[in-house]
């Protein structure tokens, strides 16, 4: 793949050296395959994982009957999840991330939608409150102390803000769940990627926020799907 991507021998040498130094293949190539799409990946930005394709497939199922649904890819990284959900269908897509490198990368990938920069929901225009049909979230969920156990590709070459979920890994999940009812329309859905070991606590955070959670698993992928109340609770 590197040979194909390199325009000349010098470039190949440089790419090989980066890969041999532990940089993820996708960051060296500059792209990753996700849901059959080629997504641009820039240095330091989280490489979209195959397990997240489950979230995309479930989102597409849920949106089947909607006309031009409002979809938010929160903690978007490259924007791969939002781009894949909206591929081939009419969606009002908003992607958002805190990390300026991720935002710049997502702006290359999200050609039919908007990319916002900021801390979780602070990034979104206020007018979107109570209008979101689907919140698709793959936020960091690695407990801080477990980052050192991750492969060097992640530990050394993806920004820690993309990995670090706080002491139990669930800091972001609690914050995402707590404010989801403000942004979701009545009966809108929060889809949040988690791990099998953390799913019960991710679901509990959703229940505490007044959402109705269900846990879905397939192979190595676990999701919590949480539905907002039928009557809006937005502030
Ligand atoms: C695990 S990565 C996932 C990226 C992308 N959703 C994907 O699946 O490829 C988590 C992302 O959350 C972003 N992030 C971390 N804390 C955030 C916050 N407080 N507000 C917005 N984004 C945040 C990181 O910059 C990173 O891009």
mmCIF file of C-alpha atoms and ligand atoms in Angstrom:
data_model
loop_
_atom_site.group_PDB
_atom_site.id
_atom_site.type_symbol
_atom_site.label_atom_id
_atom_site.label_comp_id
_atom_site.label_asym_id
_atom_site.label_seq_id
_atom_site.Cartn_x
_atom_site.Cartn_y
_atom_site.Cartn_z
ATOM 1 C CA UNK A 1 0.000 0.000 0.000
ATOM 2 C CA UNK A 2 2.861 2.353 0.787
ATOM 3 C CA UNK A 3 4.494 1.537 -2.519
ATOM 4 C CA UNK A 4 1.293 2.393 -4.341
ATOM 5 C CA UNK A 5 0.894 5.629 -2.371
ATOM 6 C CA UNK A 6 4.494 6.814 -2.820
ATOM 7 C CA UNK A 7 5.111 8.946 -5.880
ATOM 8 C CA UNK A 8 8.853 8.231 -5.912
ATOM 9 C CA UNK A 9 11.535 6.215 -4.118
ATOM 10 C CA UNK A 10 12.413 9.028 -1.737
ATOM 11 C CA UNK A 11 8.816 9.368 -0.617
ATOM 12 C CA UNK A 12 8.570 5.594 -0.122
ATOM 13 C CA UNK A 13 11.668 5.626 2.098
ATOM 14 C CA UNK A 14 10.146 8.401 4.188
ATOM 15 C CA UNK A 15 6.799 6.590 4.505
ATOM 16 C CA UNK A 16 8.501 3.313 5.420
ATOM 17 C CA UNK A 17 10.523 5.069 8.099
ATOM 18 C CA UNK A 18 7.363 6.599 9.599
ATOM 19 C CA UNK A 19 5.584 3.241 9.619
ATOM 20 C CA UNK A 20 8.647 1.439 11.047
ATOM 21 C CA UNK A 21 8.706 4.140 13.732
ATOM 22 C CA UNK A 22 5.246 3.001 14.833
ATOM 23 C CA UNK A 23 2.981 5.535 13.138
ATOM 24 C CA UNK A 24 -0.373 3.969 12.163
ATOM 25 C CA UNK A 25 -0.487 2.860 8.530
ATOM 26 C CA UNK A 26 -3.540 5.066 7.968
ATOM 27 C CA UNK A 27 -1.767 8.214 9.164
ATOM 28 C CA UNK A 28 1.207 7.436 6.902
ATOM 29 C CA UNK A 29 -1.015 6.732 3.903
ATOM 30 C CA UNK A 30 -3.217 9.691 4.760
ATOM 31 C CA UNK A 31 -6.442 7.727 4.553
ATOM 32 C CA UNK A 32 -8.431 4.885 6.119
ATOM 33 C CA UNK A 33 -11.138 2.692 4.690
ATOM 34 C CA UNK A 34 -14.359 2.985 6.708
ATOM 35 C CA UNK A 35 -17.736 1.579 5.652
ATOM 36 C CA UNK A 36 -16.344 1.183 2.142
ATOM 37 C CA UNK A 37 -15.364 4.861 1.953
ATOM 38 C CA UNK A 38 -11.895 6.408 1.824
ATOM 39 C CA UNK A 39 -11.577 8.846 4.707
ATOM 40 C CA UNK A 40 -8.687 11.313 5.044
ATOM 41 C CA UNK A 41 -6.649 10.814 8.221
ATOM 42 C CA UNK A 42 -4.075 13.402 9.282
ATOM 43 C CA UNK A 43 -1.259 13.010 11.840
ATOM 44 C CA UNK A 44 -2.407 12.785 15.456
ATOM 45 C CA UNK A 45 -6.078 12.334 14.586
ATOM 46 C CA UNK A 46 -7.890 9.174 15.754
ATOM 47 C CA UNK A 47 -7.969 6.485 13.068
ATOM 48 C CA UNK A 48 -11.587 5.327 12.566
ATOM 49 C CA UNK A 49 -11.967 1.761 13.809
ATOM 50 C CA UNK A 50 -13.778 -1.046 12.030
ATOM 51 C CA UNK A 51 -15.829 -1.770 15.166
ATOM 52 C CA UNK A 52 -17.514 1.645 14.764
ATOM 53 C CA UNK A 53 -19.132 0.454 11.521
ATOM 54 C CA UNK A 54 -21.746 -1.195 13.763
ATOM 55 C CA UNK A 55 -22.789 2.249 15.029
ATOM 56 C CA UNK A 56 -23.110 3.493 11.444
ATOM 57 C CA UNK A 57 -25.211 0.503 10.390
ATOM 58 C CA UNK A 58 -27.556 0.941 13.336
ATOM 59 C CA UNK A 59 -27.845 4.680 12.670
ATOM 60 C CA UNK A 60 -28.755 4.063 9.033
ATOM 61 C CA UNK A 61 -31.437 1.560 10.133
ATOM 62 C CA UNK A 62 -32.900 4.055 12.588
ATOM 63 C CA UNK A 63 -32.962 6.888 10.066
ATOM 64 C CA UNK A 64 -34.585 4.801 7.335
ATOM 65 C CA UNK A 65 -37.999 6.403 7.514
ATOM 66 C CA UNK A 66 -36.924 10.013 8.212
ATOM 67 C CA UNK A 67 -36.916 12.805 5.628
ATOM 68 C CA UNK A 68 -33.706 14.873 5.806
ATOM 69 C CA UNK A 69 -32.967 13.997 9.442
ATOM 70 C CA UNK A 70 -30.686 16.151 11.585
ATOM 71 C CA UNK A 71 -27.642 14.086 12.525
ATOM 72 C CA UNK A 72 -24.833 15.132 14.855
ATOM 73 C CA UNK A 73 -21.499 13.312 14.889
ATOM 74 C CA UNK A 74 -20.243 14.468 18.280
ATOM 75 C CA UNK A 75 -16.535 13.884 19.032
ATOM 76 C CA UNK A 76 -16.165 13.374 15.299
ATOM 77 C CA UNK A 77 -12.395 12.959 14.846
ATOM 78 C CA UNK A 78 -11.978 12.567 11.075
ATOM 79 C CA UNK A 79 -15.764 12.807 10.683
ATOM 80 C CA UNK A 80 -15.870 9.230 9.379
ATOM 81 C CA UNK A 81 -19.008 8.242 11.292
ATOM 82 C CA UNK A 82 -21.070 11.216 10.136
ATOM 83 C CA UNK A 83 -19.840 10.927 6.565
ATOM 84 C CA UNK A 84 -20.703 7.221 6.446
ATOM 85 C CA UNK A 85 -24.158 7.735 7.999
ATOM 86 C CA UNK A 86 -25.020 10.454 5.510
ATOM 87 C CA UNK A 87 -23.455 8.776 2.466
ATOM 88 C CA UNK A 88 -25.998 8.456 -0.295
ATOM 89 C CA UNK A 89 -28.898 9.955 1.650
ATOM 90 C CA UNK A 90 -30.296 13.394 2.421
ATOM 91 C CA UNK A 91 -29.130 14.317 5.895
ATOM 92 C CA UNK A 92 -28.497 17.629 7.669
ATOM 93 C CA UNK A 93 -25.100 16.690 9.063
ATOM 94 C CA UNK A 94 -23.236 18.473 11.833
ATOM 95 C CA UNK A 95 -19.905 17.161 13.089
ATOM 96 C CA UNK A 96 -18.048 18.569 16.095
ATOM 97 C CA UNK A 97 -14.783 18.062 17.942
ATOM 98 C CA UNK A 98 -12.663 19.811 20.545
ATOM 99 C CA UNK A 99 -9.299 19.124 18.899
ATOM 100 C CA UNK A 100 -8.422 21.675 16.180
ATOM 101 C CA UNK A 101 -6.437 19.010 14.250
ATOM 102 C CA UNK A 102 -9.506 16.757 14.193
ATOM 103 C CA UNK A 103 -11.708 19.666 13.111
ATOM 104 C CA UNK A 104 -9.322 20.513 10.247
ATOM 105 C CA UNK A 105 -9.271 16.852 9.189
ATOM 106 C CA UNK A 106 -13.062 16.522 9.420
ATOM 107 C CA UNK A 107 -13.437 19.634 7.253
ATOM 108 C CA UNK A 108 -11.631 17.728 4.490
ATOM 109 C CA UNK A 109 -14.011 14.771 4.816
ATOM 110 C CA UNK A 110 -17.356 16.419 5.520
ATOM 111 C CA UNK A 111 -18.205 17.980 2.187
ATOM 112 C CA UNK A 112 -21.993 17.908 2.672
ATOM 113 C CA UNK A 113 -22.443 19.305 6.162
ATOM 114 C CA UNK A 114 -20.891 21.557 8.778
ATOM 115 C CA UNK A 115 -17.986 20.959 11.133
ATOM 116 C CA UNK A 116 -17.934 22.839 14.428
ATOM 117 C CA UNK A 117 -15.131 23.243 16.977
ATOM 118 C CA UNK A 118 -15.655 23.204 20.732
ATOM 119 C CA UNK A 119 -16.279 21.245 23.900
ATOM 120 C CA UNK A 120 -19.110 18.742 23.279
ATOM 121 C CA UNK A 121 -22.438 20.553 22.755
ATOM 122 C CA UNK A 122 -20.849 24.019 23.180
ATOM 123 C CA UNK A 123 -19.678 23.589 19.583
ATOM 124 C CA UNK A 124 -23.215 23.392 18.193
ATOM 125 C CA UNK A 125 -25.368 26.339 17.104
ATOM 126 C CA UNK A 126 -27.968 27.056 19.814
ATOM 127 C CA UNK A 127 -30.750 26.830 17.226
ATOM 128 C CA UNK A 128 -30.219 23.068 17.025
ATOM 129 C CA UNK A 129 -31.598 22.511 20.520
ATOM 130 C CA UNK A 130 -34.493 20.067 20.471
ATOM 131 C CA UNK A 131 -34.021 19.413 16.704
ATOM 132 C CA UNK A 132 -31.556 16.517 16.567
ATOM 133 C CA UNK A 133 -32.930 13.197 15.297
ATOM 134 C CA UNK A 134 -29.743 11.249 15.912
ATOM 135 C CA UNK A 135 -26.706 11.910 18.048
ATOM 136 C CA UNK A 136 -23.915 9.545 16.947
ATOM 137 C CA UNK A 137 -21.115 9.486 19.482
ATOM 138 C CA UNK A 138 -17.822 7.697 19.653
ATOM 139 C CA UNK A 139 -16.242 9.701 22.470
ATOM 140 C CA UNK A 140 -13.050 8.677 24.296
ATOM 141 C CA UNK A 141 -13.763 5.835 26.733
ATOM 142 C CA UNK A 142 -10.373 4.428 27.741
ATOM 143 C CA UNK A 143 -9.724 4.775 31.489
ATOM 144 C CA UNK A 144 -6.731 7.113 31.927
ATOM 145 C CA UNK A 145 -4.609 4.465 33.585
ATOM 146 C CA UNK A 146 -5.165 1.987 30.733
ATOM 147 C CA UNK A 147 -3.824 4.237 27.971
ATOM 148 C CA UNK A 148 -0.313 2.963 28.769
ATOM 149 C CA UNK A 149 -1.493 -0.571 27.837
ATOM 150 C CA UNK A 150 -2.629 0.458 24.356
ATOM 151 C CA UNK A 151 -0.555 -0.341 21.242
ATOM 152 C CA UNK A 152 2.048 2.314 20.378
ATOM 153 C CA UNK A 153 0.075 3.278 17.242
ATOM 154 C CA UNK A 154 -2.644 4.657 19.519
ATOM 155 C CA UNK A 155 -0.663 5.584 22.629
ATOM 156 C CA UNK A 156 2.047 7.534 20.808
ATOM 157 C CA UNK A 157 0.384 8.680 17.596
ATOM 158 C CA UNK A 158 -3.206 9.562 18.444
ATOM 159 C CA UNK A 159 -3.774 12.644 20.598
ATOM 160 C CA UNK A 160 -4.577 11.629 24.178
ATOM 161 C CA UNK A 161 -7.695 13.796 24.079
ATOM 162 C CA UNK A 162 -9.015 11.189 21.608
ATOM 163 C CA UNK A 163 -8.451 8.299 24.012
ATOM 164 C CA UNK A 164 -8.710 9.525 27.591
ATOM 165 C CA UNK A 165 -12.121 8.949 29.150
ATOM 166 C CA UNK A 166 -11.070 9.879 32.711
ATOM 167 C CA UNK A 167 -10.606 7.643 35.768
ATOM 168 C CA UNK A 168 -13.244 5.036 34.816
ATOM 169 C CA UNK A 169 -13.367 5.944 31.115
ATOM 170 C CA UNK A 170 -16.901 7.285 31.387
ATOM 171 C CA UNK A 171 -16.424 11.017 32.021
ATOM 172 C CA UNK A 172 -17.433 11.928 28.472
ATOM 173 C CA UNK A 173 -20.315 9.423 28.380
ATOM 174 C CA UNK A 174 -21.826 10.975 31.508
ATOM 175 C CA UNK A 175 -21.532 14.485 30.053
ATOM 176 C CA UNK A 176 -22.878 13.436 26.638
ATOM 177 C CA UNK A 177 -25.862 11.655 28.220
ATOM 178 C CA UNK A 178 -26.640 14.446 30.705
ATOM 179 C CA UNK A 179 -27.205 17.073 28.001
ATOM 180 C CA UNK A 180 -28.544 14.833 25.230
ATOM 181 C CA UNK A 181 -32.219 15.541 26.090
ATOM 182 C CA UNK A 182 -31.600 19.251 25.518
ATOM 183 C CA UNK A 183 -30.498 18.664 21.916
ATOM 184 C CA UNK A 184 -32.547 15.631 20.851
ATOM 185 C CA UNK A 185 -36.023 16.112 19.502
ATOM 186 C CA UNK A 186 -38.717 14.187 21.410
ATOM 187 C CA UNK A 187 -38.100 10.442 20.723
ATOM 188 C CA UNK A 188 -34.743 11.276 19.110
ATOM 189 C CA UNK A 189 -31.913 8.800 19.665
ATOM 190 C CA UNK A 190 -28.465 8.920 21.202
ATOM 191 C CA UNK A 191 -26.214 6.157 19.854
ATOM 192 C CA UNK A 192 -23.032 5.873 21.832
ATOM 193 C CA UNK A 193 -20.173 3.427 21.350
ATOM 194 C CA UNK A 194 -18.877 1.810 24.520
ATOM 195 C CA UNK A 195 -17.205 -1.447 25.605
ATOM 196 C CA UNK A 196 -18.888 -4.589 26.911
ATOM 197 C CA UNK A 197 -17.332 -3.960 30.324
ATOM 198 C CA UNK A 198 -18.566 -0.346 30.482
ATOM 199 C CA UNK A 199 -21.964 -0.721 28.791
ATOM 200 C CA UNK A 200 -23.956 -1.034 31.999
ATOM 201 C CA UNK A 201 -22.499 2.222 33.332
ATOM 202 C CA UNK A 202 -22.934 4.024 29.991
ATOM 203 C CA UNK A 203 -26.581 2.903 30.034
ATOM 204 C CA UNK A 204 -26.971 4.028 33.662
ATOM 205 C CA UNK A 205 -25.728 7.511 32.676
ATOM 206 C CA UNK A 206 -28.446 7.588 30.001
ATOM 207 C CA UNK A 207 -31.141 6.500 32.460
ATOM 208 C CA UNK A 208 -30.005 9.186 34.906
ATOM 209 C CA UNK A 209 -30.477 11.760 32.130
ATOM 210 C CA UNK A 210 -34.066 10.606 31.526
ATOM 211 C CA UNK A 211 -33.337 8.603 28.354
ATOM 212 C CA UNK A 212 -34.468 4.997 27.735
ATOM 213 C CA UNK A 213 -31.342 2.922 26.993
ATOM 214 C CA UNK A 214 -30.880 -0.479 25.336
ATOM 215 C CA UNK A 215 -27.534 -2.192 24.870
ATOM 216 C CA UNK A 216 -26.648 -3.738 21.498
ATOM 217 C CA UNK A 217 -23.619 -5.937 20.786
ATOM 218 C CA UNK A 218 -22.068 -7.510 17.734
ATOM 219 C CA UNK A 219 -18.657 -9.197 17.730
ATOM 220 C CA UNK A 220 -16.261 -6.698 19.351
ATOM 221 C CA UNK A 221 -18.697 -3.777 19.145
ATOM 222 C CA UNK A 222 -21.014 -2.553 21.879
ATOM 223 C CA UNK A 223 -23.461 0.325 21.617
ATOM 224 C CA UNK A 224 -25.905 1.977 23.932
ATOM 225 C CA UNK A 225 -28.969 3.237 22.107
ATOM 226 C CA UNK A 226 -30.959 5.669 24.229
ATOM 227 C CA UNK A 227 -34.248 7.294 23.287
ATOM 228 C CA UNK A 228 -35.339 10.733 24.473
ATOM 229 C CA UNK A 229 -38.715 11.230 26.172
ATOM 230 C CA UNK A 230 -41.745 11.882 23.957
ATOM 231 C CA UNK A 231 -42.151 15.309 25.542
ATOM 232 C CA UNK A 232 -39.280 17.735 25.123
ATOM 233 C CA UNK A 233 -37.309 18.528 28.275
ATOM 234 C CA UNK A 234 -35.064 21.084 26.652
ATOM 235 C CA UNK A 235 -34.013 24.072 28.629
HETATM 236 C C1 LIG B 1 -12.266 7.969 20.201
HETATM 237 S S1 LIG B 1 -12.057 9.380 19.172
HETATM 238 C C2 LIG B 1 -13.338 9.043 17.995
HETATM 239 C C3 LIG B 1 -13.308 9.880 16.770
HETATM 240 C C4 LIG B 1 -14.428 9.519 15.771
HETATM 241 N N1 LIG B 1 -15.734 9.645 16.389
HETATM 242 C C5 LIG B 1 -14.248 8.116 15.246
HETATM 243 O O1 LIG B 1 -14.931 7.191 15.699
HETATM 244 O O2 LIG B 1 -13.368 7.939 14.384
HETATM 245 C C6 LIG B 1 -12.772 10.640 20.205
HETATM 246 C C7 LIG B 1 -12.791 12.061 19.655
HETATM 247 O O3 LIG B 1 -13.380 12.890 20.677
HETATM 248 C C8 LIG B 1 -12.760 14.151 20.691
HETATM 249 N N2 LIG B 1 -13.022 14.770 21.985
HETATM 250 C C9 LIG B 1 -12.465 14.480 23.187
HETATM 251 N N3 LIG B 1 -12.984 15.260 24.154
HETATM 252 C C10 LIG B 1 -13.897 16.060 23.552
HETATM 253 C C11 LIG B 1 -14.768 17.087 24.025
HETATM 254 N N4 LIG B 1 -14.807 17.428 25.316
HETATM 255 N N5 LIG B 1 -15.570 17.700 23.133
HETATM 256 C C12 LIG B 1 -15.544 17.361 21.802
HETATM 257 N N6 LIG B 1 -14.728 16.402 21.307
HETATM 258 C C13 LIG B 1 -13.919 15.751 22.168
HETATM 259 C C14 LIG B 1 -11.317 13.833 20.392
HETATM 260 O O4 LIG B 1 -10.620 14.961 19.912
HETATM 261 C C15 LIG B 1 -11.441 12.699 19.361
HETATM 262 O O5 LIG B 1 -11.417 13.206 18.051
#
